Each structure stands twice: as C-alpha cells, then as structure tokens.
PDB file of C-alpha atoms in Angstrom:
ATOM      1  CA  GLN C  29      -0.017   0.027  -0.301  1.00  0.00           C
ATOM      2  CA  VAL C  30       1.346   3.507  -0.497  1.00  0.00           C
ATOM      3  CA  GLN C  31       1.956   6.016   1.182  1.00  0.00           C
ATOM      4  CA  LEU C  32       2.564   9.870   1.158  1.00  0.00           C
ATOM      5  CA  GLN C  33       3.181  12.363   3.956  1.00  0.00           C
ATOM      6  CA  GLU C  34       3.301  15.404   3.542  1.00  0.00           C
ATOM      7  CA  SER C  35       5.679  18.176   5.266  1.00  0.00           C
ATOM      8  CA  GLY C  36       6.434  21.746   6.058  1.00  0.00           C
ATOM      9  CA  PRO C  37       6.084  25.183   7.292  1.00  0.00           C
ATOM     10  CA  GLY C  38       2.634  26.266   7.247  1.00  0.00           C
ATOM     11  CA  LEU C  39       2.841  29.266   7.423  1.00  0.00           C
ATOM     12  CA  VAL C  40       4.400  31.445   4.771  1.00  0.00           C
ATOM     13  CA  LYS C  41       5.157  35.407   4.524  1.00  0.00           C
ATOM     14  CA  PRO C  42       3.528  36.856   1.297  1.00  0.00           C
ATOM     15  CA  SER C  43       6.821  37.299  -1.608  1.00  0.00           C
ATOM     16  CA  GLU C  44       8.951  34.447   0.062  1.00  0.00           C
ATOM     17  CA  THR C  45       8.922  30.747  -1.082  1.00  0.00           C
ATOM     18  CA  LEU C  46       6.981  27.725  -0.416  1.00  0.00           C
ATOM     19  CA  SER C  47       8.302  24.865   0.379  1.00  0.00           C
ATOM     20  CA  LEU C  48       6.552  21.025   1.275  1.00  0.00           C
ATOM     21  CA  SER C  49       8.263  17.639   1.170  1.00  0.00           C
ATOM     22  CA  CYS C  50       6.473  14.326   0.611  1.00  0.00           C
ATOM     23  CA  THR C  51       7.665  11.568   1.651  1.00  0.00           C
ATOM     24  CA  VAL C  52       6.805   8.361  -0.049  1.00  0.00           C
ATOM     25  CA  SER C  53       6.329   4.706   1.426  1.00  0.00           C
ATOM     26  CA  GLY C  54       4.954   1.784   0.033  1.00  0.00           C
ATOM     27  CA  GLY C  55       6.469   2.381  -3.278  1.00  0.00           C
ATOM     28  CA  SER C  56       9.468   4.341  -5.010  1.00  0.00           C
ATOM     29  CA  ILE C  57       9.661   7.653  -6.878  1.00  0.00           C
ATOM     30  CA  THR C  58      12.250   6.435  -9.270  1.00  0.00           C
ATOM     31  CA  SER C  59       8.522   4.729 -10.885  1.00  0.00           C
ATOM     32  CA  ASP C  60       5.600   6.524 -11.737  1.00  0.00           C
ATOM     33  CA  TYR C  61       4.129   9.743 -11.718  1.00  0.00           C
ATOM     34  CA  TRP C  62       4.439  11.982  -8.485  1.00  0.00           C
ATOM     35  CA  SER C  63       1.989  15.272  -8.269  1.00  0.00           C
ATOM     36  CA  TRP C  64       1.143  18.527  -5.896  1.00  0.00           C
ATOM     37  CA  ILE C  65      -2.319  19.306  -5.962  1.00  0.00           C
ATOM     38  CA  ARG C  66      -3.695  22.222  -4.119  1.00  0.00           C
ATOM     39  CA  GLN C  67      -7.662  23.055  -3.005  1.00  0.00           C
ATOM     40  CA  THR C  68      -8.647  26.354  -1.949  1.00  0.00           C
ATOM     41  CA  PRO C  69     -12.298  27.312  -0.858  1.00  0.00           C
ATOM     42  CA  GLY C  70     -13.151  29.394  -3.241  1.00  0.00           C
ATOM     43  CA  SER C  71     -11.362  27.546  -6.672  1.00  0.00           C
ATOM     44  CA  GLY C  72     -11.465  23.902  -5.462  1.00  0.00           C
ATOM     45  CA  LEU C  73      -9.130  21.434  -6.624  1.00  0.00           C
ATOM     46  CA  GLU C  74      -5.988  22.708  -8.875  1.00  0.00           C
ATOM     47  CA  TRP C  75      -3.432  20.548  -9.959  1.00  0.00           C
ATOM     48  CA  ILE C  76      -0.005  22.334  -9.545  1.00  0.00           C
ATOM     49  CA  GLY C  77       2.585  19.912 -11.851  1.00  0.00           C
ATOM     50  CA  TYR C  78       4.136  16.211 -11.551  1.00  0.00           C
ATOM     51  CA  LEU C  79       7.923  14.925 -12.188  1.00  0.00           C
ATOM     52  CA  SER C  80       7.984  11.524 -13.766  1.00  0.00           C
ATOM     53  CA  TYR C  81      10.085   8.436 -12.979  1.00  0.00           C
ATOM     54  CA  THR C  82      12.296   9.414 -15.712  1.00  0.00           C
ATOM     55  CA  GLY C  83      12.966  13.012 -13.666  1.00  0.00           C
ATOM     56  CA  ARG C  84      10.731  14.959 -16.435  1.00  0.00           C
ATOM     57  CA  THR C  85       8.900  17.207 -14.814  1.00  0.00           C
ATOM     58  CA  ASN C  86       5.012  19.029 -16.011  1.00  0.00           C
ATOM     59  CA  TYR C  87       3.376  21.738 -14.338  1.00  0.00           C
ATOM     60  CA  HIS C  88       0.043  23.974 -14.739  1.00  0.00           C
ATOM     61  CA  PRO C  89       0.782  26.604 -16.990  1.00  0.00           C
ATOM     62  CA  SER C  90      -0.651  28.704 -15.006  1.00  0.00           C
ATOM     63  CA  LEU C  91       1.750  28.741 -12.216  1.00  0.00           C
ATOM     64  CA  LYS C  92       4.401  27.089 -14.500  1.00  0.00           C
ATOM     65  CA  SER C  93       6.754  30.352 -13.543  1.00  0.00           C
ATOM     66  CA  ARG C  94       7.503  30.214 -10.074  1.00  0.00           C
ATOM     67  CA  VAL C  95       6.530  25.714  -9.813  1.00  0.00           C
ATOM     68  CA  THR C  96       9.807  23.547  -8.998  1.00  0.00           C
ATOM     69  CA  ILE C  97       9.186  20.449  -8.091  1.00  0.00           C
ATOM     70  CA  SER C  98      12.090  18.266  -7.662  1.00  0.00           C
ATOM     71  CA  ALA C  99      13.340  14.780  -6.116  1.00  0.00           C
ATOM     72  CA  ASP C 100      15.594  13.133  -3.469  1.00  0.00           C
ATOM     73  CA  THR C 101      15.629   9.604  -4.343  1.00  0.00           C
ATOM     74  CA  SER C 102      18.025   8.530  -1.231  1.00  0.00           C
ATOM     75  CA  LYS C 103      14.791   9.260   0.747  1.00  0.00           C
ATOM     76  CA  ASN C 104      12.421   8.218  -1.931  1.00  0.00           C
ATOM     77  CA  GLN C 105      10.972  12.327  -0.982  1.00  0.00           C
ATOM     78  CA  PHE C 106      10.187  14.705  -3.638  1.00  0.00           C
ATOM     79  CA  SER C 107       9.660  18.328  -3.012  1.00  0.00           C
ATOM     80  CA  LEU C 108       7.166  21.419  -4.008  1.00  0.00           C
ATOM     81  CA  ASN C 109       8.898  25.007  -4.476  1.00  0.00           C
ATOM     82  CA  LEU C 110       6.343  27.820  -5.171  1.00  0.00           C
ATOM     83  CA  ASN C 111       8.345  31.088  -4.809  1.00  0.00           C
ATOM     84  CA  SER C 112       6.574  34.423  -5.066  1.00  0.00           C
ATOM     85  CA  VAL C 113       4.017  33.524  -3.598  1.00  0.00           C
ATOM     86  CA  THR C 114       0.474  35.666  -2.272  1.00  0.00           C
ATOM     87  CA  ALA C 115      -2.407  35.371  -0.481  1.00  0.00           C
ATOM     88  CA  ALA C 116      -4.007  33.833  -3.249  1.00  0.00           C
ATOM     89  CA  ASP C 117      -1.753  30.389  -2.672  1.00  0.00           C
ATOM     90  CA  THR C 118      -3.340  30.147   0.297  1.00  0.00           C
ATOM     91  CA  ALA C 119      -4.386  26.299   0.640  1.00  0.00           C
ATOM     92  CA  VAL C 120      -4.142  22.651   1.521  1.00  0.00           C
ATOM     93  CA  TYR C 121      -1.760  21.216  -0.610  1.00  0.00           C
ATOM     94  CA  TYR C 122      -1.401  17.376  -1.381  1.00  0.00           C
ATOM     95  CA  CYS C 123       1.039  15.183  -2.445  1.00  0.00           C
ATOM     96  CA  VAL C 124      -0.644  12.638  -4.775  1.00  0.00           C
ATOM     97  CA  ARG C 125       0.637   9.474  -7.218  1.00  0.00           C
ATOM     98  CA  LEU C 126      -0.382  10.140 -10.602  1.00  0.00           C
ATOM     99  CA  THR C 127      -0.348   6.778 -12.408  1.00  0.00           C
ATOM    100  CA  ILE C 128      -0.844   6.458 -16.388  1.00  0.00           C
ATOM    101  CA  VAL C 129      -0.930   4.197 -18.336  1.00  0.00           C
ATOM    102  CA  GLY C 130      -1.670   5.345 -22.248  1.00  0.00           C
ATOM    103  CA  ALA C 131      -4.700   7.130 -22.592  1.00  0.00           C
ATOM    104  CA  ILE C 132      -6.037   6.451 -18.840  1.00  0.00           C
ATOM    105  CA  SER C 133      -4.503   8.232 -15.973  1.00  0.00           C
ATOM    106  CA  ALA C 134      -5.565   8.456 -12.140  1.00  0.00           C
ATOM    107  CA  PHE C 135      -4.680   9.994  -8.996  1.00  0.00           C
ATOM    108  CA  ASP C 136      -4.679   6.560  -7.294  1.00  0.00           C
ATOM    109  CA  TYR C 137      -2.727   7.904  -3.920  1.00  0.00           C
ATOM    110  CA  TRP C 138      -3.278  11.129  -2.134  1.00  0.00           C
ATOM    111  CA  GLY C 139      -1.509  12.229   1.162  1.00  0.00           C
ATOM    112  CA  GLN C 140      -3.965  13.768   3.996  1.00  0.00           C
ATOM    113  CA  GLY C 141      -2.974  17.134   2.680  1.00  0.00           C
ATOM    114  CA  THR C 142      -1.397  19.384   4.209  1.00  0.00           C
ATOM    115  CA  LEU C 143      -2.525  24.106   5.186  1.00  0.00           C
ATOM    116  CA  VAL C 144       0.227  26.541   3.872  1.00  0.00           C
ATOM    117  CA  THR C 145      -1.268  29.870   4.755  1.00  0.00           C
ATOM    118  CA  VAL C 146      -0.037  32.460   3.216  1.00  0.00           C
ATOM    119  CA  SER C 147       0.431  36.075   5.441  1.00  0.00           C
ATOM    120  CA  SER C 148       2.655  38.425   6.905  1.00  0.00           C
TER     121      SER C 148
ATOM    122  CA  SER H  24     -11.334  24.385 -23.566  1.00  0.00           C
ATOM    123  CA  SER H  25      -9.754  23.493 -20.369  1.00  0.00           C
ATOM    124  CA  ASP H  26     -12.699  24.004 -18.144  1.00  0.00           C
ATOM    125  CA  LEU H  27     -15.080  20.798 -16.541  1.00  0.00           C
ATOM    126  CA  THR H  28     -18.566  21.753 -14.976  1.00  0.00           C
ATOM    127  CA  GLN H  29     -20.444  20.097 -12.594  1.00  0.00           C
ATOM    128  CA  ASP H  30     -23.780  21.237 -10.239  1.00  0.00           C
ATOM    129  CA  PRO H  31     -22.666  22.533  -7.337  1.00  0.00           C
ATOM    130  CA  ALA H  32     -25.449  20.796  -5.484  1.00  0.00           C
ATOM    131  CA  VAL H  33     -27.728  17.513  -5.667  1.00  0.00           C
ATOM    132  CA  SER H  34     -29.552  15.551  -3.320  1.00  0.00           C
ATOM    133  CA  VAL H  35     -30.832  12.099  -3.303  1.00  0.00           C
ATOM    134  CA  ALA H  36     -33.268  10.132  -1.124  1.00  0.00           C
ATOM    135  CA  LEU H  37     -31.290   7.394   0.917  1.00  0.00           C
ATOM    136  CA  GLY H  38     -31.315   4.168  -1.082  1.00  0.00           C
ATOM    137  CA  GLN H  39     -32.182   5.749  -4.394  1.00  0.00           C
ATOM    138  CA  THR H  40     -30.445   6.476  -7.402  1.00  0.00           C
ATOM    139  CA  VAL H  41     -28.350   9.143  -8.167  1.00  0.00           C
ATOM    140  CA  ARG H  42     -26.332  10.628 -11.662  1.00  0.00           C
ATOM    141  CA  ILE H  43     -23.686  13.178 -10.806  1.00  0.00           C
ATOM    142  CA  THR H  44     -22.559  15.004 -13.939  1.00  0.00           C
ATOM    143  CA  CYS H  45     -19.520  16.585 -15.491  1.00  0.00           C
ATOM    144  CA  GLN H  46     -19.139  18.148 -18.814  1.00  0.00           C
ATOM    145  CA  GLY H  47     -16.128  20.056 -21.253  1.00  0.00           C
ATOM    146  CA  ASP H  48     -14.384  19.095 -23.983  1.00  0.00           C
ATOM    147  CA  SER H  49     -11.094  17.385 -22.837  1.00  0.00           C
ATOM    148  CA  LEU H  50     -13.999  14.211 -22.113  1.00  0.00           C
ATOM    149  CA  ARG H  51     -14.568  13.806 -25.686  1.00  0.00           C
ATOM    150  CA  SER H  52     -10.924  13.118 -25.591  1.00  0.00           C
ATOM    151  CA  TYR H  53     -10.319  11.198 -22.286  1.00  0.00           C
ATOM    152  CA  TYR H  54     -12.313   8.906 -19.873  1.00  0.00           C
ATOM    153  CA  ALA H  55     -13.221  10.983 -16.475  1.00  0.00           C
ATOM    154  CA  THR H  56     -12.218   9.824 -13.527  1.00  0.00           C
ATOM    155  CA  TRP H  57     -14.504  10.693 -10.336  1.00  0.00           C
ATOM    156  CA  TYR H  58     -12.845  11.447  -6.549  1.00  0.00           C
ATOM    157  CA  GLN H  59     -14.941  11.176  -3.223  1.00  0.00           C
ATOM    158  CA  GLN H  60     -13.809  14.021  -0.551  1.00  0.00           C
ATOM    159  CA  LYS H  61     -15.714  13.617   2.847  1.00  0.00           C
ATOM    160  CA  PRO H  62     -14.987  17.064   4.915  1.00  0.00           C
ATOM    161  CA  GLY H  63     -11.388  17.138   6.293  1.00  0.00           C
ATOM    162  CA  ARG H  64      -9.996  14.198   4.636  1.00  0.00           C
ATOM    163  CA  ALA H  65      -8.408  13.993   1.098  1.00  0.00           C
ATOM    164  CA  PRO H  66     -10.113  12.961  -1.821  1.00  0.00           C
ATOM    165  CA  LEU H  67     -10.126   9.422  -2.640  1.00  0.00           C
ATOM    166  CA  LEU H  68     -10.404   7.833  -6.240  1.00  0.00           C
ATOM    167  CA  VAL H  69     -13.545   6.175  -6.654  1.00  0.00           C
ATOM    168  CA  ILE H  70     -14.164   5.370 -10.646  1.00  0.00           C
ATOM    169  CA  TYR H  71     -11.110   5.219 -13.344  1.00  0.00           C
ATOM    170  CA  ASP H  72     -10.952   4.619 -16.848  1.00  0.00           C
ATOM    171  CA  LYS H  73     -14.672   3.869 -18.709  1.00  0.00           C
ATOM    172  CA  ASN H  74     -16.189   2.631 -15.479  1.00  0.00           C
ATOM    173  CA  ASN H  75     -13.038   0.960 -13.470  1.00  0.00           C
ATOM    174  CA  ARG H  76     -13.405   1.002  -9.398  1.00  0.00           C
ATOM    175  CA  PRO H  77     -10.574   0.449  -7.296  1.00  0.00           C
ATOM    176  CA  SER H  78     -10.620  -2.069  -4.258  1.00  0.00           C
ATOM    177  CA  GLY H  79     -12.638  -1.586  -1.508  1.00  0.00           C
ATOM    178  CA  ILE H  80     -15.255   0.935  -3.548  1.00  0.00           C
ATOM    179  CA  PRO H  81     -18.559  -0.447  -3.447  1.00  0.00           C
ATOM    180  CA  ASP H  82     -20.304  -2.048  -7.089  1.00  0.00           C
ATOM    181  CA  ARG H  83     -23.115   0.730  -5.962  1.00  0.00           C
ATOM    182  CA  PHE H  84     -20.819   3.517  -7.813  1.00  0.00           C
ATOM    183  CA  SER H  85     -20.357   3.088 -11.490  1.00  0.00           C
ATOM    184  CA  GLY H  86     -19.074   5.560 -14.507  1.00  0.00           C
ATOM    185  CA  SER H  87     -20.346   6.395 -18.106  1.00  0.00           C
ATOM    186  CA  ASN H  88     -18.978   9.108 -21.159  1.00  0.00           C
ATOM    187  CA  SER H  89     -21.166   9.950 -23.898  1.00  0.00           C
ATOM    188  CA  GLY H  90     -19.635  12.537 -25.828  1.00  0.00           C
ATOM    189  CA  ASN H  91     -18.415  15.770 -23.678  1.00  0.00           C
ATOM    190  CA  THR H  92     -20.396  14.703 -21.043  1.00  0.00           C
ATOM    191  CA  ALA H  93     -19.040  12.337 -18.328  1.00  0.00           C
ATOM    192  CA  SER H  94     -21.312  10.786 -15.510  1.00  0.00           C
ATOM    193  CA  LEU H  95     -21.083   8.898 -12.268  1.00  0.00           C
ATOM    194  CA  THR H  96     -23.700   7.193 -10.872  1.00  0.00           C
ATOM    195  CA  ILE H  97     -24.282   6.073  -7.554  1.00  0.00           C
ATOM    196  CA  THR H  98     -27.013   3.061  -7.582  1.00  0.00           C
ATOM    197  CA  GLY H  99     -28.924   2.783  -4.152  1.00  0.00           C
ATOM    198  CA  ALA H 100     -27.305   5.741  -2.316  1.00  0.00           C
ATOM    199  CA  GLN H 101     -26.091   4.820   1.324  1.00  0.00           C
ATOM    200  CA  ALA H 102     -25.955   7.560   3.788  1.00  0.00           C
ATOM    201  CA  GLU H 103     -22.030   7.208   3.795  1.00  0.00           C
ATOM    202  CA  ASP H 104     -21.913   8.353   0.021  1.00  0.00           C
ATOM    203  CA  GLU H 105     -22.850  11.877   1.338  1.00  0.00           C
ATOM    204  CA  ALA H 106     -19.684  14.418   0.419  1.00  0.00           C
ATOM    205  CA  ASP H 107     -18.371  16.130  -2.107  1.00  0.00           C
ATOM    206  CA  TYR H 108     -17.575  14.941  -5.473  1.00  0.00           C
ATOM    207  CA  TYR H 109     -15.259  15.708  -8.122  1.00  0.00           C
ATOM    208  CA  CYS H 110     -14.602  14.900 -11.892  1.00  0.00           C
ATOM    209  CA  SER H 111     -10.881  15.634 -13.384  1.00  0.00           C
ATOM    210  CA  CYS H 112      -9.615  14.471 -17.021  1.00  0.00           C
ATOM    211  CA  ARG H 113      -6.361  15.082 -19.334  1.00  0.00           C
ATOM    212  CA  ASP H 114      -6.585  18.513 -20.720  1.00  0.00           C
ATOM    213  CA  ASN H 115      -6.924  17.701 -24.572  1.00  0.00           C
ATOM    214  CA  ASN H 116      -4.610  20.430 -26.053  1.00  0.00           C
ATOM    215  CA  ALA H 117      -2.066  20.429 -23.192  1.00  0.00           C
ATOM    216  CA  ASN H 118      -0.488  17.799 -21.160  1.00  0.00           C
ATOM    217  CA  HIS H 119      -2.055  18.823 -17.912  1.00  0.00           C
ATOM    218  CA  TRP H 120      -5.157  17.743 -15.379  1.00  0.00           C
ATOM    219  CA  LEU H 121      -8.354  19.051 -15.179  1.00  0.00           C
ATOM    220  CA  PHE H 122     -11.052  19.258 -12.082  1.00  0.00           C
ATOM    221  CA  GLY H 123     -14.442  20.101 -11.834  1.00  0.00           C
ATOM    222  CA  GLY H 124     -15.608  22.255  -9.150  1.00  0.00           C
ATOM    223  CA  GLY H 125     -17.166  19.804  -7.602  1.00  0.00           C
ATOM    224  CA  THR H 126     -20.852  18.802  -6.382  1.00  0.00           C
ATOM    225  CA  LYS H 127     -21.515  18.233  -3.008  1.00  0.00           C
ATOM    226  CA  LEU H 128     -24.028  15.324  -2.423  1.00  0.00           C
ATOM    227  CA  THR H 129     -26.873  15.136   0.048  1.00  0.00           C
ATOM    228  CA  VAL H 130     -28.416  11.915   0.850  1.00  0.00           C
ATOM    229  CA  LEU H 131     -31.646  12.424   2.432  1.00  0.00           C
TER     230      LEU H 131
END
C-alpha cells in the first residue's frame, strides 16, 4: 500500500517561497508520476504539476513560472517549491501519485494534505 | 477548452439512484476520473478509465461517458455516500490535468 506524507511550514510570508516535501512509503519515486495538487475553498482542486520517474517535470501553465518539483531519491521524497507567493496561494496542498497508462490516468494515492497559509 | 463543469449540489433519497454529471470538451478525448471527498479528508479515487473501481470501492458506484459529458451514478445511495464529488481528466490541448468544481451530494 502506497502512503504519502506531506511536511513543511504551515505559514509563509508574502513574496517568499513555499517549500513542501512528500515522503513516499510502499512505493518508489523512481517509478510512476508524482504530483502536487492544491485545494482552496473558493477554487476547488487545482493540479500544480508532476515529476515523472524519468525526472521529467510538467507544470500547470498558470503556475509554471513559479513552480519547481524535484526529487531526492535517497530519501524517496519529492518536493514542491512555489516562489513569490501571495494570499491566493493559501490552500491545502496534497502530494499525490499519478498513474498513467496510455490514455488512462488517475490520481490514485493521496497524502493527508497540509494547510499552508500565506500571511505576514 | 480547459473547463470541467459540475452542478454545485445534488440530493438523493436514501436508497435511491443519483447521477452526478461533468461536462467539458476534454471529455471527448479522455475518460473522466471521479473522486469522493468527505470533510477534512483527502479526495478518494472512486472511478477511473471507462468504468473501473479501485479495490474497496462498492459496486454501487459506476461511471459512464458520452460525448462531452461524463457521469457518476450511485445506485442505492447510502448515508455514507454523502460527500463532495469531483471529476477530473487530462486536458486535450496540453499535457496537464483538469478538475471540475465539485458537486456536494446530500443523502436525505
């Protein structure tokens, strides 16, 4: 059973960088795709991007200029960095496994989520 | 188009059948996946591909697709099915993923 656990600060100041890590157990980040998804009360769920097992990344167009997703294979972790944050980036952030088989895809394992608030 | 549209709220009487719909151009190219979310919990995958359920999801949940519309049907809704339901699919114009705005299901 794959399990994911987010970690990182719950409070970030405006204009600074939001940094979260996700520790994966029961699976390896050297296979599959590993995503970040966030949820805000007003805007629902938003896919942020993924890191593939080959190390390739793919980001949502609206966030592409501010996002980096990277991996630490020695720790079986992947991380999210979102810079120049504003209050609009306040959300619950989930790390999620994305399974892709041809045209079929699904976010099949989710972390519990971590609330990040952007405020001074 | 990069939008998936869902009705904000739907209600169903206990034991009856309810259909939750999702509309969007990308659904002409990709099947929808459906997620159930209860308060304070992470979303849970309930339907993927044409009409497949992950292990542990009751068979009262089913999915279907026609044109630009995907549907999640719950046959014989139970009290524990009261939750928010989100559809998702791959954007047909780009390699990224979309979510609908969610449908709040109330079981009466």
